[in-house]
Coordinates of C-alpha atoms in Angstrom, one line a residue:
M214 CA -49.7 2.0 -48.1
T215 CA -46.0 2.2 -47.0
D216 CA -43.9 -0.9 -47.6
I217 CA -43.1 -1.4 -44.0
L218 CA -40.6 -4.3 -44.6
D219 CA -38.5 -2.1 -46.8
E220 CA -38.6 0.6 -44.2
L221 CA -37.5 -1.9 -41.4
E222 CA -34.8 -3.3 -43.6
W223 CA -33.4 0.1 -44.3
R224 CA -33.5 0.9 -40.6
D225 CA -31.6 -2.4 -40.0
V226 CA -33.9 -3.5 -37.2
I227 CA -35.0 -6.9 -38.5
A228 CA -33.3 -9.9 -36.8
Q229 CA -35.5 -12.8 -37.8
T230 CA -38.7 -13.6 -39.7
T231 CA -40.5 -16.9 -40.2
D232 CA -40.7 -16.3 -44.0
I233 CA -40.2 -12.7 -45.1
D234 CA -41.5 -13.4 -48.7
A235 CA -44.7 -14.8 -47.3
L236 CA -45.0 -11.9 -44.9
R237 CA -44.4 -9.4 -47.7
E238 CA -47.2 -11.1 -49.7
A239 CA -49.6 -10.9 -46.8
L240 CA -48.8 -7.3 -46.2
S241 CA -49.3 -6.5 -49.9
K242 CA -52.9 -7.7 -49.8
G243 CA -54.1 -5.1 -47.3
P244 CA -53.9 -4.2 -43.7
I245 CA -53.1 -6.9 -41.2
T246 CA -53.3 -7.0 -37.4
V247 CA -49.9 -7.1 -35.6
Y248 CA -49.2 -7.3 -31.9
A249 CA -46.3 -7.0 -29.4
G250 CA -46.3 -8.0 -25.8
F251 CA -44.8 -6.2 -22.8
D252 CA -44.4 -8.0 -19.4
P253 CA -44.6 -6.0 -16.2
T254 CA -41.3 -7.2 -14.8
A255 CA -40.6 -3.6 -13.6
P256 CA -42.7 -0.5 -13.0
S257 CA -41.6 1.0 -16.3
L258 CA -40.6 0.1 -19.8
H259 CA -37.0 0.6 -20.8
M260 CA -35.1 1.4 -24.0
G261 CA -35.1 -2.2 -25.2
N262 CA -38.9 -2.3 -24.9
L263 CA -39.1 1.0 -26.7
A264 CA -37.3 -0.5 -29.7
T265 CA -40.0 -3.1 -30.0
L266 CA -42.8 -0.6 -29.3
L267 CA -41.6 1.6 -32.1
I268 CA -41.6 -1.3 -34.6
L269 CA -45.3 -1.7 -33.7
T270 CA -45.8 2.1 -34.1
R271 CA -44.2 1.9 -37.6
F272 CA -46.6 -0.8 -38.6
Q273 CA -49.5 1.4 -37.6
R274 CA -48.1 4.4 -39.5
A275 CA -47.8 2.1 -42.5
G276 CA -51.5 1.4 -42.4
H277 CA -51.8 -1.7 -40.2
R278 CA -53.7 -2.4 -37.0
P279 CA -51.6 -2.7 -33.8
I280 CA -52.4 -4.5 -30.6
G281 CA -50.4 -3.7 -27.5
L282 CA -50.5 -6.6 -25.0
V283 CA -49.5 -6.0 -21.4
G284 CA -48.7 -9.3 -19.6
G285 CA -51.0 -9.3 -16.6
A286 CA -50.8 -13.1 -16.6
T287 CA -47.3 -13.7 -18.0
G288 CA -46.0 -11.1 -15.6
L289 CA -47.0 -13.3 -12.7
I290 CA -44.9 -16.2 -14.1
G291 CA -41.7 -14.7 -15.6
D292 CA -40.0 -15.4 -18.9
P293 CA -36.8 -17.5 -18.5
S294 CA -35.4 -16.2 -21.8
G295 CA -32.0 -14.6 -21.3
R296 CA -31.8 -15.4 -17.6
S297 CA -29.4 -17.8 -15.8
T298 CA -31.4 -17.9 -12.6
E299 CA -35.0 -18.2 -11.5
R300 CA -36.9 -15.0 -11.6
A301 CA -38.3 -13.8 -8.3
L302 CA -42.1 -13.9 -8.4
N303 CA -43.9 -10.6 -7.6
T304 CA -47.2 -10.5 -5.8
S305 CA -50.4 -10.1 -7.8
E306 CA -50.9 -6.6 -6.3
I307 CA -47.5 -5.4 -7.5
V308 CA -48.0 -7.0 -11.0
A309 CA -51.4 -5.3 -11.3
E310 CA -49.8 -1.9 -10.3
W311 CA -47.1 -2.3 -12.9
V312 CA -49.6 -3.4 -15.5
A313 CA -51.4 -0.1 -15.0
K314 CA -48.2 1.9 -15.4
I315 CA -47.1 0.1 -18.5
R316 CA -50.5 0.4 -20.1
V317 CA -50.2 4.2 -19.9
Q318 CA -46.7 4.1 -21.4
V319 CA -47.8 1.9 -24.3
E320 CA -50.8 4.1 -25.0
K321 CA -48.5 7.1 -25.6
F322 CA -47.0 5.5 -28.7
L323 CA -50.1 4.2 -30.4
S324 CA -53.1 6.0 -31.9
F325 CA -56.5 4.9 -30.7
D326 CA -58.4 7.3 -33.0
P327 CA -61.4 5.6 -34.7
G328 CA -60.5 4.2 -38.1
P329 CA -59.1 1.1 -39.8
T330 CA -55.7 1.4 -38.0
A331 CA -57.1 2.1 -34.5
A332 CA -54.9 0.5 -31.9
T333 CA -56.2 -2.0 -29.3
L334 CA -54.7 -2.5 -25.8
V335 CA -55.3 -5.8 -24.0
S336 CA -54.0 -7.7 -20.9
N337 CA -53.5 -11.5 -21.3
L338 CA -55.0 -11.9 -17.8
D339 CA -58.4 -11.3 -19.5
W340 CA -58.4 -14.8 -21.0
T341 CA -55.8 -16.6 -19.0
A342 CA -57.5 -16.1 -15.7
E343 CA -60.7 -17.9 -17.0
M344 CA -58.8 -21.1 -17.9
T345 CA -58.7 -24.0 -15.5
A346 CA -55.5 -26.0 -15.2
I347 CA -57.2 -29.0 -16.9
D348 CA -58.3 -26.7 -19.8
F349 CA -54.8 -25.3 -20.2
L350 CA -53.2 -28.8 -20.2
R351 CA -55.7 -30.3 -22.6
D352 CA -56.2 -27.3 -25.0
V353 CA -52.7 -25.9 -25.0
G354 CA -50.2 -28.2 -23.5
K355 CA -51.3 -31.1 -25.7
H356 CA -49.7 -29.3 -28.7
F357 CA -46.2 -28.9 -27.2
P358 CA -43.7 -31.7 -27.7
I359 CA -41.4 -31.8 -24.6
N360 CA -38.4 -32.7 -26.7
R361 CA -38.7 -29.6 -28.7
M362 CA -39.2 -27.4 -25.6
L363 CA -36.1 -29.0 -24.0
A364 CA -34.0 -28.2 -27.0
R365 CA -34.7 -24.4 -26.7
E366 CA -31.4 -22.6 -26.0
S367 CA -32.8 -20.7 -22.9
V368 CA -34.2 -24.0 -21.4
A369 CA -31.1 -26.1 -22.2
A370 CA -28.8 -23.5 -20.6
R371 CA -30.8 -23.5 -17.4
L372 CA -31.0 -27.3 -17.2
G373 CA -27.2 -27.4 -17.4
G374 CA -27.0 -25.0 -14.4
D375 CA -29.3 -24.4 -11.5
G376 CA -32.3 -25.9 -13.2
L377 CA -35.7 -24.5 -14.3
S378 CA -39.0 -24.6 -12.4
Y379 CA -42.1 -25.9 -14.1
T380 CA -43.5 -22.4 -13.6
E381 CA -41.0 -20.8 -15.9
F382 CA -41.0 -23.8 -18.2
S383 CA -44.7 -23.1 -18.9
Y384 CA -44.1 -19.5 -19.9
Q385 CA -43.7 -20.5 -23.6
L386 CA -47.2 -22.1 -23.5
L387 CA -48.8 -19.0 -22.0
Q388 CA -47.2 -16.7 -24.6
S389 CA -48.2 -19.0 -27.4
N390 CA -51.7 -19.1 -26.2
D391 CA -51.8 -15.3 -26.3
Y392 CA -51.0 -15.4 -30.0
L393 CA -53.7 -18.0 -30.5
E394 CA -56.3 -15.9 -28.6
L395 CA -55.4 -12.7 -30.5
Y396 CA -55.7 -14.6 -33.8
R397 CA -59.1 -15.8 -32.8
R398 CA -60.4 -12.6 -31.3
H399 CA -58.8 -10.0 -33.7
G400 CA -57.5 -11.9 -36.7
C401 CA -53.9 -11.1 -35.6
S402 CA -51.4 -12.7 -38.0
L403 CA -48.1 -11.1 -37.0
Q404 CA -46.3 -11.0 -33.7
V405 CA -43.2 -8.8 -33.3
G406 CA -40.8 -8.7 -30.4
G407 CA -37.1 -8.7 -29.4
S408 CA -34.8 -11.3 -30.8
D409 CA -34.6 -13.0 -27.4
Q410 CA -38.3 -13.8 -27.9
W411 CA -37.9 -15.8 -31.1
G412 CA -38.5 -19.2 -29.5
N413 CA -41.6 -18.0 -27.7
I414 CA -43.0 -16.3 -30.8
T415 CA -42.4 -19.1 -33.2
A416 CA -44.0 -21.5 -30.7
G417 CA -47.1 -19.4 -31.0
V418 CA -46.9 -19.6 -34.8
D419 CA -46.7 -23.4 -34.5
L420 CA -49.6 -23.6 -32.1
I421 CA -51.9 -21.6 -34.4
R422 CA -50.9 -23.9 -37.3
R423 CA -51.7 -27.0 -35.2
V424 CA -55.0 -25.8 -33.7
E425 CA -56.4 -23.6 -36.5
G426 CA -54.6 -24.8 -39.6
A427 CA -53.6 -21.2 -40.3
H428 CA -50.2 -19.8 -41.3
V429 CA -49.3 -16.7 -39.4
H430 CA -46.0 -14.8 -39.1
A431 CA -43.2 -13.7 -36.7
L432 CA -40.7 -10.9 -36.8
T433 CA -38.1 -9.9 -34.2
G434 CA -36.0 -6.8 -33.9
K435 CA -32.2 -6.9 -33.5
L436 CA -30.6 -6.6 -30.0
I437 CA -29.3 -3.0 -29.7
T438 CA -25.6 -3.0 -28.9
K439 CA -23.0 -0.3 -28.5
A440 CA -19.8 0.0 -30.5
D441 CA -17.6 0.3 -27.4
G442 CA -18.8 -3.1 -26.1
T443 CA -20.7 -1.7 -23.1
K444 CA -24.3 -2.7 -22.6
F445 CA -26.9 -0.5 -24.3
G446 CA -29.4 1.5 -22.3
K447 CA -27.2 1.7 -19.2
T448 CA -26.3 4.9 -17.3
A449 CA -24.0 5.1 -14.3
S450 CA -27.0 4.6 -12.1
G451 CA -28.7 1.8 -14.1
A452 CA -31.1 1.2 -17.0
V453 CA -32.6 4.0 -19.1
W454 CA -36.3 3.9 -18.2
L455 CA -39.2 5.7 -19.8
D456 CA -40.7 6.7 -16.5
P457 CA -39.3 10.1 -15.5
A458 CA -39.3 9.1 -11.8
L459 CA -36.8 6.4 -12.6
T460 CA -34.7 8.2 -15.3
S461 CA -35.1 11.9 -15.2
P462 CA -35.7 13.7 -18.5
Y463 CA -32.4 15.5 -18.0
A464 CA -30.5 12.1 -17.6
F465 CA -32.5 10.7 -20.5
Y466 CA -31.5 13.6 -22.8
Q467 CA -27.8 13.4 -21.7
F468 CA -27.7 9.7 -22.4
W469 CA -28.6 10.2 -26.1
L470 CA -26.5 13.4 -26.4
N471 CA -23.4 11.4 -25.3
S472 CA -23.9 8.8 -28.0
D473 CA -20.8 7.6 -29.7
D474 CA -20.3 8.7 -33.3
R475 CA -20.1 5.1 -34.2
D476 CA -23.6 4.5 -32.7
V477 CA -25.6 7.6 -33.3
I478 CA -26.8 7.0 -36.9
R479 CA -28.0 3.5 -36.0
F480 CA -29.8 4.9 -33.0
L481 CA -31.5 7.5 -35.2
K482 CA -32.7 4.8 -37.5
V483 CA -34.1 2.6 -34.7
F484 CA -35.5 5.3 -32.3
T485 CA -36.6 8.2 -34.4
F486 CA -39.0 8.8 -37.3
R487 CA -36.5 10.8 -39.4
D488 CA -36.6 9.7 -43.0
R489 CA -33.7 8.4 -45.1
E490 CA -32.8 11.8 -46.6
E491 CA -32.6 13.4 -43.1
I492 CA -30.6 10.6 -41.6
E493 CA -28.1 10.5 -44.5
A494 CA -27.6 14.2 -44.1
L495 CA -26.9 13.7 -40.4
E496 CA -24.5 10.8 -41.3
K497 CA -22.6 13.2 -43.5
A498 CA -22.5 15.8 -40.7
V499 CA -20.9 13.2 -38.4
A500 CA -18.2 12.5 -41.0
D501 CA -17.6 16.1 -41.9
R502 CA -18.2 18.0 -38.6
P503 CA -18.1 15.4 -35.7
F504 CA -17.2 18.2 -33.2
A505 CA -20.6 19.8 -33.9
R506 CA -22.5 16.7 -32.6
E507 CA -25.5 17.6 -34.8
A508 CA -26.7 14.0 -35.0
Q509 CA -26.4 13.5 -31.3
R510 CA -28.4 16.7 -30.6
T511 CA -31.1 15.6 -33.1
L512 CA -31.3 12.2 -31.5
A513 CA -31.5 13.6 -28.0
E514 CA -34.1 16.2 -28.9
D515 CA -36.3 13.8 -30.9
L516 CA -36.3 11.1 -28.3
T517 CA -36.8 13.3 -25.3
T518 CA -39.8 14.9 -27.1
L519 CA -41.2 11.5 -28.1
V520 CA -40.9 10.1 -24.6
H521 CA -41.3 13.1 -22.3
G522 CA -42.9 15.8 -24.4
A523 CA -41.8 19.2 -25.8
D524 CA -42.1 21.0 -22.5
E525 CA -39.6 18.7 -20.8
L526 CA -37.2 19.0 -23.7
A527 CA -37.3 22.8 -23.4
A528 CA -36.6 22.4 -19.6
V529 CA -33.6 20.1 -20.0
V530 CA -32.1 22.1 -22.9
A531 CA -32.4 25.2 -20.7
A532 CA -30.7 23.4 -17.8
S533 CA -27.9 22.2 -20.0
K534 CA -27.2 25.7 -21.2
A535 CA -27.6 27.3 -17.8
L536 CA -25.1 24.9 -16.2
F537 CA -22.4 26.1 -18.6
G538 CA -23.2 29.8 -18.1
Q539 CA -25.5 30.3 -21.1
G540 CA -28.7 30.9 -19.2
S541 CA -30.2 31.6 -15.8
L542 CA -29.8 29.0 -13.1
E543 CA -32.3 30.8 -11.0
E544 CA -35.0 30.2 -13.5
L545 CA -34.6 26.5 -13.6
P546 CA -37.3 24.4 -11.7
A547 CA -36.0 22.7 -8.6
S548 CA -36.7 19.3 -10.0
T549 CA -34.8 19.9 -13.2
L550 CA -31.8 21.4 -11.4
A551 CA -31.8 18.4 -8.9
A552 CA -31.9 16.0 -11.9
A553 CA -29.0 17.8 -13.6
L554 CA -26.8 17.8 -10.5
A555 CA -27.5 14.1 -10.0
E556 CA -25.5 13.5 -13.2
V557 CA -22.4 15.3 -12.1
P558 CA -19.8 15.1 -9.2
K559 CA -21.7 16.4 -6.1
A560 CA -21.1 16.8 -2.4
T561 CA -23.8 16.7 0.2
V562 CA -23.3 18.8 3.3
P563 CA -25.5 19.3 6.4
A564 CA -25.1 23.1 6.4
L565 CA -23.1 25.9 4.8
G566 CA -19.9 27.1 6.4
A567 CA -17.1 25.5 4.5
P568 CA -15.0 27.7 2.1
F569 CA -15.7 27.5 -1.6
V570 CA -12.4 25.8 -2.3
D571 CA -13.2 23.0 0.2
L572 CA -16.6 22.5 -1.6
L573 CA -14.8 22.3 -4.9
A574 CA -12.6 19.5 -3.6
D575 CA -15.3 17.7 -1.6
S576 CA -17.5 17.6 -4.7
G577 CA -14.8 15.7 -6.6
L578 CA -14.6 18.5 -9.3
V579 CA -10.9 18.9 -8.4
E580 CA -8.6 16.3 -6.9
S581 CA -7.5 18.4 -3.9
K582 CA -7.9 21.6 -2.0
S583 CA -4.6 22.9 -3.4
A584 CA -6.0 22.2 -6.9
A585 CA -9.1 24.1 -5.9
R586 CA -7.1 27.1 -4.8
R587 CA -5.1 27.0 -8.0
A588 CA -8.3 27.0 -10.0
V589 CA -9.5 30.1 -8.2
K590 CA -6.2 31.8 -8.6
E591 CA -6.1 31.1 -12.3
G592 CA -9.6 32.5 -12.8
G593 CA -11.2 29.2 -13.7
A594 CA -13.6 28.5 -10.7
Y595 CA -17.3 29.5 -10.7
L596 CA -20.1 29.4 -8.2
N597 CA -23.6 29.6 -9.9
N598 CA -21.8 30.8 -13.0
V599 CA -20.1 33.7 -11.1
K600 CA -16.3 33.7 -11.1
I601 CA -14.8 33.4 -7.7
T602 CA -11.5 35.2 -7.2
D603 CA -11.3 35.1 -3.4
E604 CA -9.7 31.8 -2.1
A605 CA -11.3 32.4 1.3
Y606 CA -14.8 32.9 0.0
V607 CA -17.5 31.1 2.0
P608 CA -20.9 30.6 0.3
T609 CA -23.9 31.9 2.2
G610 CA -27.6 31.3 2.1
D611 CA -28.0 34.0 -0.5
D612 CA -26.0 31.8 -2.9
L613 CA -28.3 28.8 -2.6
L614 CA -30.6 27.9 -5.5
H615 CA -34.0 26.8 -4.3
G616 CA -32.7 27.0 -0.8
R617 CA -30.4 23.9 -1.2
F618 CA -28.2 23.8 -4.3
L619 CA -24.9 25.3 -5.3
V620 CA -23.6 24.8 -8.9
L621 CA -19.8 24.6 -9.2
R622 CA -17.8 24.9 -12.4
R623 CA -14.2 24.5 -13.2
G624 CA -13.2 26.0 -16.6
K625 CA -15.8 25.9 -19.4
K626 CA -16.8 22.2 -19.3
S627 CA -16.4 20.6 -15.8
I628 CA -19.6 20.9 -13.7
G629 CA -20.2 19.8 -10.1
G630 CA -22.6 20.6 -7.3
V631 CA -23.4 20.8 -3.7
E632 CA -26.7 20.0 -2.0
V633 CA -27.2 21.4 1.5
G634 CA -29.3 19.7 4.2
A635 CA -30.1 16.6 2.3

């Protein structure tokens, strides 16, 4: 059985553990059951969730039994951790819809094949819905000292500001009760999560000790940050989601391809299953041949395949090449081309009729019409990868890709687009 803690330490993903020596001893005695929870606060998981989910996956690959918990109950309440204001409550119908979507996403990363490491997927609504308020207060609330709860950083911060409702204040009890239930039902003895969940997770450890007299474990992953100080997992249009309807596979691929040299090796450790030898070779490539961006390509290809599949990877790689004149734009699916053009400067026009140089300027690819004419004159302006040499050229319907797109290019690297009739 793989020493999973050595693996996680080498990958530099561990933020906190209750007692790493005790956890290592427990793991050395044979397979354990480990769980991570994912609340439906949106219709999709994002990259921060994926970091936690991959820790769970690594435990399974190391020979342990994973449980993926989707918060059908806690999603109705909302975790105050890391928030400065009260979370807006979603309807039970919306939460149920998001639970179903997130279950499908979690399932993709775990193996449910019969055997000693077969994964289990649960919703905490299964046991929480059955509890009465009196049962909850007597059986769970009894074990939570208020003074300790008030001392929690996330609670204290809110009390010093706009305050905290009892609804969000009770979230810690609900999550702790999840750990207790999974301990009772499945013998679960380890909960993993993001570092912002440390207080909630250790409260569950304490609840199990108080109620069952058992010693269980907690492990959290490090918050993923970027070397340039910007927030991780953000594109120009928002978070990087796992759902292709929210972040297209093309945008997803480009996000990783554009990783900073200072970040890419860390991202490879956290988000891929490349081994130490492979990652050390890629680290050397970054140092010796940074212009080749071999590590970034590996990261983008591995993660796009992991999240979206090999077919989508092939489509986005083909799109990336075609946009820069290394493939056929006509052969790209409309959805892939639309996703690619959503990531570059683009103009939207009701109909064709404007000269090519006007479209170059309107798209933002050049700063003015005079600059557009200069680009044409110098031989550096392209329409659908065809060089345009006539400053008066007006695109026609025959130029449209899928009846609505034009791909513009200035020089070798600057891409723009036009969408007609949107």
